[in-house]
PDB file of C-alpha atoms in Angstrom:
ATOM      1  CA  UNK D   1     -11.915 -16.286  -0.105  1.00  0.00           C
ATOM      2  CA  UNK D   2      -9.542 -17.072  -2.951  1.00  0.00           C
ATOM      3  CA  UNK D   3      -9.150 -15.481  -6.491  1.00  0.00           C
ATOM      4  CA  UNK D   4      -9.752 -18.152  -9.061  1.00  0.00           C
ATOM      5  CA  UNK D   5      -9.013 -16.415 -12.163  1.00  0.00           C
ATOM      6  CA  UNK D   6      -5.089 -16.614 -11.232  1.00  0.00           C
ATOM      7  CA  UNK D   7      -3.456 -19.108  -9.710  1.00  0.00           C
ATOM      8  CA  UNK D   8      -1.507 -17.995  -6.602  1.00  0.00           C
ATOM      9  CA  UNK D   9       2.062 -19.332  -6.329  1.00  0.00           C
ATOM     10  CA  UNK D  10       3.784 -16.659  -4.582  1.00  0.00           C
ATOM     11  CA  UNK D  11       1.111 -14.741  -2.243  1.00  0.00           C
ATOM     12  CA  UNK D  12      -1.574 -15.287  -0.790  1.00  0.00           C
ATOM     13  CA  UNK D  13      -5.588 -13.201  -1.254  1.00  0.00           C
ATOM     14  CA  UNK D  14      -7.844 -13.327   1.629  1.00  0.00           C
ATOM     15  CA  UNK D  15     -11.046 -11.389   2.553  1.00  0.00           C
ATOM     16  CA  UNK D  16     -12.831 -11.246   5.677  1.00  0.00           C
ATOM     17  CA  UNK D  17     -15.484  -8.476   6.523  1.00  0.00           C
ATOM     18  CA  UNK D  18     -14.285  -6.253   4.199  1.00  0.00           C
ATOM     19  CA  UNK D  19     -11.188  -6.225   4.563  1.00  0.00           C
ATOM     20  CA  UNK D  20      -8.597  -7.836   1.971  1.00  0.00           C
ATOM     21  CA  UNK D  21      -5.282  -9.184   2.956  1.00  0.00           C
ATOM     22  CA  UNK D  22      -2.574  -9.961   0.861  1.00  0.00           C
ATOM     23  CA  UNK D  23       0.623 -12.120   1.844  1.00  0.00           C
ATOM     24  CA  UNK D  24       3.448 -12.149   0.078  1.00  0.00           C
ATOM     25  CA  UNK D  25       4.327 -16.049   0.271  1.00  0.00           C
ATOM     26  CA  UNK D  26       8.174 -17.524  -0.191  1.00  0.00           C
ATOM     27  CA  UNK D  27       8.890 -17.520   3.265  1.00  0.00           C
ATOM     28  CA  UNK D  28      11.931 -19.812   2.155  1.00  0.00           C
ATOM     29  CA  UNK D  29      12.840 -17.072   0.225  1.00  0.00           C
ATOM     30  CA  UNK D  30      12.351 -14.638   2.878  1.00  0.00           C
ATOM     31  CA  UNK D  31       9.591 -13.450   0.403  1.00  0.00           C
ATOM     32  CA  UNK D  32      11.760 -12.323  -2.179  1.00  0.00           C
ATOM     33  CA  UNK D  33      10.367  -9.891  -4.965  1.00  0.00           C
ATOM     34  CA  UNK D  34      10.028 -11.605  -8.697  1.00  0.00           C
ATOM     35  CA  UNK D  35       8.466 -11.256 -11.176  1.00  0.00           C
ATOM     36  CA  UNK D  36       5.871 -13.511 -10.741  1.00  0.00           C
ATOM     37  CA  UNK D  37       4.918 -11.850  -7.475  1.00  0.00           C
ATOM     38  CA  UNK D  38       4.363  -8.438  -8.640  1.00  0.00           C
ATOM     39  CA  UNK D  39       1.740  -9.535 -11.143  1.00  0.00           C
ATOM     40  CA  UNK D  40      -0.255 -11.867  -8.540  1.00  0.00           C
ATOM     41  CA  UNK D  41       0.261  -8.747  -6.174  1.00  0.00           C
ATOM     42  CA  UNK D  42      -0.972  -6.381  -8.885  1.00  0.00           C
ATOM     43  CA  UNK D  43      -3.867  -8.783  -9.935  1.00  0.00           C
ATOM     44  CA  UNK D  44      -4.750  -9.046  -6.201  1.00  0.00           C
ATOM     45  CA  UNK D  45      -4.980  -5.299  -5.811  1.00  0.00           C
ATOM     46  CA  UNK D  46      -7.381  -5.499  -8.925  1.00  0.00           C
ATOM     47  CA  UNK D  47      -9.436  -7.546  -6.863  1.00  0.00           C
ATOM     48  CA  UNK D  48      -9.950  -5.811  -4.179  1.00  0.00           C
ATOM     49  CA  UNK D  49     -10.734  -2.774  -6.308  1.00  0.00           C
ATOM     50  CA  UNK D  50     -13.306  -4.165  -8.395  1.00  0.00           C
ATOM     51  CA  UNK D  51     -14.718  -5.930  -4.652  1.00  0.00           C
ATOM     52  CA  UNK D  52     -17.088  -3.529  -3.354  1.00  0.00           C
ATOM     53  CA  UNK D  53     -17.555  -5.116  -0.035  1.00  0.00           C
ATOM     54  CA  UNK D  54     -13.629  -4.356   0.493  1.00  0.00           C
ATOM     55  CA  UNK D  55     -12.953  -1.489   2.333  1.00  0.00           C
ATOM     56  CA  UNK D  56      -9.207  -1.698   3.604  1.00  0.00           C
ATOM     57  CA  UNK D  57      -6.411  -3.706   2.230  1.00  0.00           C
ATOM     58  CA  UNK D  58      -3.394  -4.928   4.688  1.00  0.00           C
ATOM     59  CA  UNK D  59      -0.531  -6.399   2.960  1.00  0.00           C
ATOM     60  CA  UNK D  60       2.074  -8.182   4.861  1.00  0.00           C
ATOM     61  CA  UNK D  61       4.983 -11.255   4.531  1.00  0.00           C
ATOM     62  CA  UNK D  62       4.976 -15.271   5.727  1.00  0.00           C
ATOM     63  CA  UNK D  63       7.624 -16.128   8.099  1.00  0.00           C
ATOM     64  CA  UNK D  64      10.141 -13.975   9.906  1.00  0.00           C
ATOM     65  CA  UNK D  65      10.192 -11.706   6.738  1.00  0.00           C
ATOM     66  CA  UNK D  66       8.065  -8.704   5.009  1.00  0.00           C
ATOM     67  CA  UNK D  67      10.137  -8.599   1.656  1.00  0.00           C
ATOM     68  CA  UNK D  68      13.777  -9.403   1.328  1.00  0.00           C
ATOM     69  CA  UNK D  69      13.928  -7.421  -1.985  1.00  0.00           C
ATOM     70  CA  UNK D  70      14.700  -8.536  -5.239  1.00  0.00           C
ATOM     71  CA  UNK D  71      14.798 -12.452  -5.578  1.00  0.00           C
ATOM     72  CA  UNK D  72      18.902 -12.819  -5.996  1.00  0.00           C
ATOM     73  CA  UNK D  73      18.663 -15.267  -9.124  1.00  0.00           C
ATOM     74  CA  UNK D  74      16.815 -12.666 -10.486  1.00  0.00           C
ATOM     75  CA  UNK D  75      19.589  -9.905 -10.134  1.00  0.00           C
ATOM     76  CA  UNK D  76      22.064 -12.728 -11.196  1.00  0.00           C
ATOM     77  CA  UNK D  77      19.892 -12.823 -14.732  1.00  0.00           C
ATOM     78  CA  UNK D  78      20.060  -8.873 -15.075  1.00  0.00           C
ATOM     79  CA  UNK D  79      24.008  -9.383 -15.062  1.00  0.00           C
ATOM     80  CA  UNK D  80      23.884 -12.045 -17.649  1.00  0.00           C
ATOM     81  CA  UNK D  81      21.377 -10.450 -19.621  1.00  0.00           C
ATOM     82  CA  UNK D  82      23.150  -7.331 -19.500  1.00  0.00           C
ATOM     83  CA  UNK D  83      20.582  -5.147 -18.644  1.00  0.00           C
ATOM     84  CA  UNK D  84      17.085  -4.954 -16.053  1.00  0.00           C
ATOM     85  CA  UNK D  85      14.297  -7.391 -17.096  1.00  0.00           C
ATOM     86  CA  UNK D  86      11.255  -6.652 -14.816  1.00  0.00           C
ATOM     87  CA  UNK D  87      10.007 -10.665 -15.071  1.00  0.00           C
ATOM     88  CA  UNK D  88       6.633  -9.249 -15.941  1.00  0.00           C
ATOM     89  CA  UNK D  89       4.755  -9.044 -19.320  1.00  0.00           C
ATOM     90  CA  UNK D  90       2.777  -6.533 -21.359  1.00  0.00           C
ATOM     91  CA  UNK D  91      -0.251  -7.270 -19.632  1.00  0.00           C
ATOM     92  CA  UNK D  92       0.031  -7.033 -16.419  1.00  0.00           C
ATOM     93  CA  UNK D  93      -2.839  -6.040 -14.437  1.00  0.00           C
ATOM     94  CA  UNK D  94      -3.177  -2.142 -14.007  1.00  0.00           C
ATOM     95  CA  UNK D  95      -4.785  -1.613 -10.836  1.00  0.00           C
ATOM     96  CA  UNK D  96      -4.432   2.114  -9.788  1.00  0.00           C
ATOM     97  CA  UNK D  97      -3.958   3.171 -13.234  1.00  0.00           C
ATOM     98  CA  UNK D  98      -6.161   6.188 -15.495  1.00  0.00           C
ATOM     99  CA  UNK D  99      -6.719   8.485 -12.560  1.00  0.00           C
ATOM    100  CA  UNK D 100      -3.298  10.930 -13.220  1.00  0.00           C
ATOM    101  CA  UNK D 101      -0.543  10.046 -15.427  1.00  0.00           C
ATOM    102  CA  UNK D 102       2.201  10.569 -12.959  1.00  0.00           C
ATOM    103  CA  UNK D 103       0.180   7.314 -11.165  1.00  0.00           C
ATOM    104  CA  UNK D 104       0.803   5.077 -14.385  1.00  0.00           C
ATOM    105  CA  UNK D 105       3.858   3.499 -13.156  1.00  0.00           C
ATOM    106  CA  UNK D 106       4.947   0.912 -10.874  1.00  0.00           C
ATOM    107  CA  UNK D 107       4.378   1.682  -7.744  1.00  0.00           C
ATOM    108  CA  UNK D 108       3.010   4.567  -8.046  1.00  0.00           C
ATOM    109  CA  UNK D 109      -0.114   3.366  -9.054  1.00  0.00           C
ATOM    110  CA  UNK D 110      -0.980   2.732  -5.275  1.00  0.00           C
ATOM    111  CA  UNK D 111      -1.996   6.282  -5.665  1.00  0.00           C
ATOM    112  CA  UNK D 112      -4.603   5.661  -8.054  1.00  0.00           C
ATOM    113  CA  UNK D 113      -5.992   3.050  -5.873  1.00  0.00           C
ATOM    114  CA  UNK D 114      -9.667   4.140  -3.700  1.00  0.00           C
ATOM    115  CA  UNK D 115      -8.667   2.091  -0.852  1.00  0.00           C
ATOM    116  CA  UNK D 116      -6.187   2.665   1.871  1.00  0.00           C
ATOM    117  CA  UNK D 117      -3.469   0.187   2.050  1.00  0.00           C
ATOM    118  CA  UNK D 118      -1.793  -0.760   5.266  1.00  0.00           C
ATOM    119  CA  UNK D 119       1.574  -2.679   5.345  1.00  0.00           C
ATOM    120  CA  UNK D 120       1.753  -4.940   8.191  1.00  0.00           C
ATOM    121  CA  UNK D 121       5.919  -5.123   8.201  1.00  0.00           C
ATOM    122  CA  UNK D 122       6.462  -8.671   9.948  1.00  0.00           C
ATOM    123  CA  UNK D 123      10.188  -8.672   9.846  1.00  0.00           C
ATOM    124  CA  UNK D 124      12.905  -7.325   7.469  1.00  0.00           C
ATOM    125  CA  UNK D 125      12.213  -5.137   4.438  1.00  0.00           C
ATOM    126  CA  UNK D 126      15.128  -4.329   1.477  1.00  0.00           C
ATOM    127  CA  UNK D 127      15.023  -3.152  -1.385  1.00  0.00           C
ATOM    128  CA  UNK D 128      11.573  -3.737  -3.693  1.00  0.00           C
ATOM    129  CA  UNK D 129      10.357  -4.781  -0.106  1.00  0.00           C
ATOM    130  CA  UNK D 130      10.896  -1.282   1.214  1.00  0.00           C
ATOM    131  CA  UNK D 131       9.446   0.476  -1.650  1.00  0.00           C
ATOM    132  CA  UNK D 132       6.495  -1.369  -1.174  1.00  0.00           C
ATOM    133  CA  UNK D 133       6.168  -0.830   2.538  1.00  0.00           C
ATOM    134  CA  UNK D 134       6.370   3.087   1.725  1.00  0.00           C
ATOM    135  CA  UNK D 135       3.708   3.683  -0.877  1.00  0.00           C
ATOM    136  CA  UNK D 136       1.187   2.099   1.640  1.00  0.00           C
ATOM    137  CA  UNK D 137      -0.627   4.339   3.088  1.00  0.00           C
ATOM    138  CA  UNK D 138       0.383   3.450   6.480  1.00  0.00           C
ATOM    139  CA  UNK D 139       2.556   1.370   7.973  1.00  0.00           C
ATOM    140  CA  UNK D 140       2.713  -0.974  11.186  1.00  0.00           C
ATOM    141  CA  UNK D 141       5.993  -3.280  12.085  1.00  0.00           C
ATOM    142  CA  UNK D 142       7.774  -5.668  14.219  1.00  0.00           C
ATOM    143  CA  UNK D 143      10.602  -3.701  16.462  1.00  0.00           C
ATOM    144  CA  UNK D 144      13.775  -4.791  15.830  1.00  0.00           C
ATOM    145  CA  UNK D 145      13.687  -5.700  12.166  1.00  0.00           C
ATOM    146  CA  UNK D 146      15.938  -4.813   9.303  1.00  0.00           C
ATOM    147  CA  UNK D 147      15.197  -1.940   7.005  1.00  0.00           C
ATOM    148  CA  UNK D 148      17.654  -0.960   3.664  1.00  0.00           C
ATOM    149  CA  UNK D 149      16.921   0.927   0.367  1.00  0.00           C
ATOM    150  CA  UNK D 150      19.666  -2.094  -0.710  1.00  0.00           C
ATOM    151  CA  UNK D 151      20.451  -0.612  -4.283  1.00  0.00           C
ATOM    152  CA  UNK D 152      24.107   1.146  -3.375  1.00  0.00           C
ATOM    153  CA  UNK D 153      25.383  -1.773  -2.719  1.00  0.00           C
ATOM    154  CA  UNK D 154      24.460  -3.411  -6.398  1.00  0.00           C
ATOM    155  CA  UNK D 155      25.111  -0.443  -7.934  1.00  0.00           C
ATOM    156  CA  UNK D 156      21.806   0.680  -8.698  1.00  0.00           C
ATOM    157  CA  UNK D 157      19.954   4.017  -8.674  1.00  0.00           C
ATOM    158  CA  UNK D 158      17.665   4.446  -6.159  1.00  0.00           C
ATOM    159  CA  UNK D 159      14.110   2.254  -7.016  1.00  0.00           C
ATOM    160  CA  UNK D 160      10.828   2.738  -7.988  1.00  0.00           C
ATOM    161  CA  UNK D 161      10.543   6.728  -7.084  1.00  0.00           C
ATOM    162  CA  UNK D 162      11.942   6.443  -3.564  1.00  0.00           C
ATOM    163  CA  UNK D 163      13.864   9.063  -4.272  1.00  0.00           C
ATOM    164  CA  UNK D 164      10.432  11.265  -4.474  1.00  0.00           C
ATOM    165  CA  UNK D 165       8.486   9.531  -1.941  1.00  0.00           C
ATOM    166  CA  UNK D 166      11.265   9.188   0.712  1.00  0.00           C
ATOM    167  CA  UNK D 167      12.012  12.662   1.349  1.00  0.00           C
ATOM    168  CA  UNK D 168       8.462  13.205   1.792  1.00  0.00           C
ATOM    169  CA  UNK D 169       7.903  11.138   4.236  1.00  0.00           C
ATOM    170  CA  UNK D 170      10.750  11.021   6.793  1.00  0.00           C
ATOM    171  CA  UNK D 171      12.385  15.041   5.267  1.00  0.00           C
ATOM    172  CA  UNK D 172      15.139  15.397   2.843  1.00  0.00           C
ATOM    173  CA  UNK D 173      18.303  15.037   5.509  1.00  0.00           C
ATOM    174  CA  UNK D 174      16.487  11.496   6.884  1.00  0.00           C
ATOM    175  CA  UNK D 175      16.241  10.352   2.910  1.00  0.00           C
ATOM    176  CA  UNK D 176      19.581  11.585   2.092  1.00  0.00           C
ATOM    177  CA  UNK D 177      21.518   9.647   4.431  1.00  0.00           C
ATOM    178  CA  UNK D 178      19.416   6.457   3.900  1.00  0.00           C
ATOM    179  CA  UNK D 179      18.825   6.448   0.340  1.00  0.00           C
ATOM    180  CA  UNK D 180      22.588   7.639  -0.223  1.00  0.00           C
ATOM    181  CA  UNK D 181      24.247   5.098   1.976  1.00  0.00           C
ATOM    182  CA  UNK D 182      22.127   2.324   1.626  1.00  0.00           C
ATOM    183  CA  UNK D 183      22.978   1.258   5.559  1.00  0.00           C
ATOM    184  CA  UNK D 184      20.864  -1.055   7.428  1.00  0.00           C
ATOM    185  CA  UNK D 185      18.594   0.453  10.135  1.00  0.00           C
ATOM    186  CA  UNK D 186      15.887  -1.472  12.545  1.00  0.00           C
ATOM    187  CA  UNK D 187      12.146  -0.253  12.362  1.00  0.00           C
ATOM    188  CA  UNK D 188      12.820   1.757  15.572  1.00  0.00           C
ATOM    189  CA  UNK D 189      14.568   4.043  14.156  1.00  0.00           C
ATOM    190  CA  UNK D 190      12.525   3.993  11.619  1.00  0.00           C
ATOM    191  CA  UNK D 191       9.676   4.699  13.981  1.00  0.00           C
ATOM    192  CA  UNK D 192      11.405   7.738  15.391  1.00  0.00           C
ATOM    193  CA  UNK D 193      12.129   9.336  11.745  1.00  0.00           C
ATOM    194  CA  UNK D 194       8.093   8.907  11.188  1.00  0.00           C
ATOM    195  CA  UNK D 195       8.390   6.310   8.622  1.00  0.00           C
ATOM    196  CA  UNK D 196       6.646   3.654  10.668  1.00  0.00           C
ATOM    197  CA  UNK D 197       3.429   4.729  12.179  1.00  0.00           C
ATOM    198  CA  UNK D 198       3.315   2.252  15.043  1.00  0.00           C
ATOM    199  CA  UNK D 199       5.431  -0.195  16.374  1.00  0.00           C
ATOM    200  CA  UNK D 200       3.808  -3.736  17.392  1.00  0.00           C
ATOM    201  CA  UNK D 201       4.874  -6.883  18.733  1.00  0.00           C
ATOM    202  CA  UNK D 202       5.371  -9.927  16.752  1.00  0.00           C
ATOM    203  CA  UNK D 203       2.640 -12.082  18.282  1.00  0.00           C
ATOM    204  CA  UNK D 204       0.360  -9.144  18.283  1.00  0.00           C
ATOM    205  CA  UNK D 205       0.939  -7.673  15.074  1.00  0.00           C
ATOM    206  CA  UNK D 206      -1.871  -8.861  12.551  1.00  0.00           C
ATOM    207  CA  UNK D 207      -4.413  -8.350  16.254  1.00  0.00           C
ATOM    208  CA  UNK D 208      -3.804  -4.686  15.831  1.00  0.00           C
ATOM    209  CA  UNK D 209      -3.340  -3.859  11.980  1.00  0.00           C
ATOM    210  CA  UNK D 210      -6.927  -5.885  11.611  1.00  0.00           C
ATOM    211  CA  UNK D 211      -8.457  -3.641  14.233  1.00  0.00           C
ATOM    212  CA  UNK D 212      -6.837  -0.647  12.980  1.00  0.00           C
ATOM    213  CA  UNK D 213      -8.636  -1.460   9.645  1.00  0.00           C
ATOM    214  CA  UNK D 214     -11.561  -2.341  11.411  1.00  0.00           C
ATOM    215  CA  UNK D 215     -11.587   1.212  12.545  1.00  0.00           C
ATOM    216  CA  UNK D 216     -11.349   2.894   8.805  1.00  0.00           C
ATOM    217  CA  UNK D 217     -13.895   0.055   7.462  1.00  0.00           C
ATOM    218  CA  UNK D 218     -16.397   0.486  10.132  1.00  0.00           C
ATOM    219  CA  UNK D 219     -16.139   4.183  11.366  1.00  0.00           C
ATOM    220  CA  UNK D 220     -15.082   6.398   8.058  1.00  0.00           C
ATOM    221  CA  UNK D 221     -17.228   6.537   4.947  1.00  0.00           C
ATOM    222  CA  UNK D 222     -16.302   4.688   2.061  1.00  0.00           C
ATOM    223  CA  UNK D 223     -16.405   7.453  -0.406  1.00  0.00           C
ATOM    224  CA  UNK D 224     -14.586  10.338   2.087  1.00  0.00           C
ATOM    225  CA  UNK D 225     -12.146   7.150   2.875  1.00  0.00           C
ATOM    226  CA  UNK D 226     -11.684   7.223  -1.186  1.00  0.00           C
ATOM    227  CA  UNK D 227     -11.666  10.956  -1.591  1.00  0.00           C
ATOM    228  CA  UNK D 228      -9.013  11.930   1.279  1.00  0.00           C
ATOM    229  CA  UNK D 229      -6.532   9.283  -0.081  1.00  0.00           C
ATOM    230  CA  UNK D 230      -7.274  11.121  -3.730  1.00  0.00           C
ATOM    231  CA  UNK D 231      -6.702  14.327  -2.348  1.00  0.00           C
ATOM    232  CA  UNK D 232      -3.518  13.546  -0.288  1.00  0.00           C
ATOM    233  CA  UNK D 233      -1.990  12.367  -3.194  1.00  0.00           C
ATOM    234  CA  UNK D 234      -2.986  14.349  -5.800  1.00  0.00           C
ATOM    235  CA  UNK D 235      -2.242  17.797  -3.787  1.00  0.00           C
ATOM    236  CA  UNK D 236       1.342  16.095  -3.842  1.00  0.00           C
ATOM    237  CA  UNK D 237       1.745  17.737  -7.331  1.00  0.00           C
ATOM    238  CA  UNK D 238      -0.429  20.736  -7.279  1.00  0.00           C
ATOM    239  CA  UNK D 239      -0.898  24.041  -5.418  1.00  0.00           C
ATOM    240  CA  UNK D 240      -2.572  25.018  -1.860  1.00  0.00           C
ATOM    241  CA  UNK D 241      -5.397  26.731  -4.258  1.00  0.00           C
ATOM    242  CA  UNK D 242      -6.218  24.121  -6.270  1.00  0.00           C
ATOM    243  CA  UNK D 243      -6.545  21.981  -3.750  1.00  0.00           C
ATOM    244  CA  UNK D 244      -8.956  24.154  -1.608  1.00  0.00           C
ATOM    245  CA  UNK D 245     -11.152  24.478  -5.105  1.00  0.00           C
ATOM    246  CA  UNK D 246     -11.172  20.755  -5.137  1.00  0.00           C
ATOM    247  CA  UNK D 247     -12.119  19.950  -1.477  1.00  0.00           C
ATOM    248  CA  UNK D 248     -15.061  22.880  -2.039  1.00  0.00           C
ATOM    249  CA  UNK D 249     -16.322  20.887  -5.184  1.00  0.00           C
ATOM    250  CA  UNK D 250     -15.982  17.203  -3.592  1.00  0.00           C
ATOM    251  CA  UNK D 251     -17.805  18.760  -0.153  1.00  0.00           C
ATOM    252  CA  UNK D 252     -20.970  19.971  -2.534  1.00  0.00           C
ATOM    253  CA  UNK D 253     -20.895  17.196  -4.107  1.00  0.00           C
ATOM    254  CA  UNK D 254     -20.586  14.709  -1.420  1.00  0.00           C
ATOM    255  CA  UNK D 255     -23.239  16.259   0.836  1.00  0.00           C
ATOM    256  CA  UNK D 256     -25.776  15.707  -1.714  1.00  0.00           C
ATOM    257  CA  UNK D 257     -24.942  11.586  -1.304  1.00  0.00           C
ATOM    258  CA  UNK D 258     -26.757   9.387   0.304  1.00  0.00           C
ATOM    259  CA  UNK D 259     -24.115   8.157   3.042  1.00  0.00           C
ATOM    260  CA  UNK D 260     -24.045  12.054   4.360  1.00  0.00           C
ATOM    261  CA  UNK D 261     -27.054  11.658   5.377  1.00  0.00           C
ATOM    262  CA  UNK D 262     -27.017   8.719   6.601  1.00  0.00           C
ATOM    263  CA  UNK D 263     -24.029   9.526   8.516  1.00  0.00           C
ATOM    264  CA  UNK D 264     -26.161  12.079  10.055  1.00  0.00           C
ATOM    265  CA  UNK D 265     -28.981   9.489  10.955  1.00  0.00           C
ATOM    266  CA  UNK D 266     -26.590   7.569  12.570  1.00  0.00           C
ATOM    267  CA  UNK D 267     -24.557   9.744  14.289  1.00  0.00           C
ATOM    268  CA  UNK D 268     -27.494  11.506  16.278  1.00  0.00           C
ATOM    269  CA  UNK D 269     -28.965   7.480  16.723  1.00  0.00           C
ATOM    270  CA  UNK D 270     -25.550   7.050  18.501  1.00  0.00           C
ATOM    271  CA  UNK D 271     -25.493   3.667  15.676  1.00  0.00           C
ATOM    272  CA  UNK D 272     -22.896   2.337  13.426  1.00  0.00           C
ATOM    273  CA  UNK D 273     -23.737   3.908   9.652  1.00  0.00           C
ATOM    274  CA  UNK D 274     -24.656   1.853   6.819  1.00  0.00           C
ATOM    275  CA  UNK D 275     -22.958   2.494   4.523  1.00  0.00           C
ATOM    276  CA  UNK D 276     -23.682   2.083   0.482  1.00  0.00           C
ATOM    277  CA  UNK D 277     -20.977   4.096  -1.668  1.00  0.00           C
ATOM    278  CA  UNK D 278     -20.280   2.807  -4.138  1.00  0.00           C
ATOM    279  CA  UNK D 279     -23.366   1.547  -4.840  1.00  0.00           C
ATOM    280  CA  UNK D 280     -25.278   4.899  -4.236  1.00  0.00           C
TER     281      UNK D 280
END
């Protein structure tokens, strides 16, 4: 399936039994970031929010590339220009956005999204490209490909909140030393520091991130699938109490549904679940 409403020049939108994928699509550009791309990748996103049927987006690059980072005529612009100019406009789509403020910004509103999003790393991330990779939700690559937060070398600060998500992922000694020299380092090293979840080869790579999905579409709830990834990243700024409160309200509230007890139903039927959130 294609989105009509926007025409595509830079990725690609595909959905198969609920599951979306999106590919980012210059692979003679070794899928540099512009402008351009993060609106059709943002307006993408939308889609798959607003598509009920879609349970688990992948995102991943065409070619021998995820992202390269930031397209390089568009840094050469930000020199002339004199100062950062994101190549996007005022309306933008805002998928993600309205659940916490802190979500509200690039990025960041991955957070905000209900669906998990799993990057399917191809081949070398930089910059923008890396930054994307880490605020999906998890993370599968090639072995052997090249990873850099990129910005040291261009004089930048670090992008996009890495310097907040990083640390949280890999711990604060791992971050410091990448975000702080901005050296290149191959997703097995990157496996070993916990940033990638599981290493694949090339020719099998898209095989096992579909079945992966496959796994969270068909054998986790929609609407616990929905509420974990809220909770995980919403506990992120908030206290062990609060959070406990919250899970007690969610787990009253979500036992009343429909799909708990159909879960039941199924699970003592030894069947897969139907399930209907969010259409309850």
């Amino acid at each position: 399936m294609q989105t009509e409403d926007m025409e595509l020049k830079s990725t690609r939108y595909d959905v198969a039994d609920g599951i979306a994928t999106i590919t980012l699509y210059r692979p003679d550009r070794m899928n540099a970031w512009t402008g351009r791309m993060h609106t059709e990748y943002r307006y993408s996103l939308e889609q798959a929010e607003a598509d009920a049927s879609v349970r688990v987006v992948i995102v991943t690059g065409e070619g021998r590339a995820f992202c390269a980072g930031a397209d390089m005529q568009a840094l050469e612009g930000h020199a002339a220009k004199g100062g950062y100019d994101s190549g996007t406009r005022d309306d933008i789509p805002k998928p993600g956005f309205g659940v916490r403020p802190e979500f509200d910004q690039n990025f960041a509103y991955h957070f905000g999204l209900t669906k998990p999003v799993i990057a399917a790393m191809n081949g070398a991330a930089a910059g923008v490209g890396l930054v994307l990779a880490c605020f999906a939700d998890i993370r599968f690559a090639v072995p052997g490909a090249k990873l850099t937060t990129a910005h040291g070398r261009f004089n930048m600060p670090a992008e996009y909140g890495l310097s907040w998500l990083l640390p949280r992922i890999v711990g604060l000694a791992r971050a410091n030393d990448l975000l702080m020299s901005s050296r290149v380092f191959l997703t097995d090293e990157a496996y070993d520091m916990g940033l990638i979840n599981r290493l694949v080869p090339h020719e099998d790579l898209m095989t096992e991130v579909t079945a992966y999905a496959r796994t969270l579409a068909d054998g986790v709830a929609p609407h616990s699938l929905a509420a974990t990834k809220r909770q995980i990243y919403v506990d992120q700024h908030r206290d062990v109490g609060s959070s406990v409160a919250e899970a007690d309200k969610l787990l009253d509230e979500m036992v009343a549904e429909r799909d708990y007890k159909e879960a039941v139903r199924a699970w003592m039927g030894k069947r897969k679940a139907d399930w209907t959130w969010p259409n309850k």
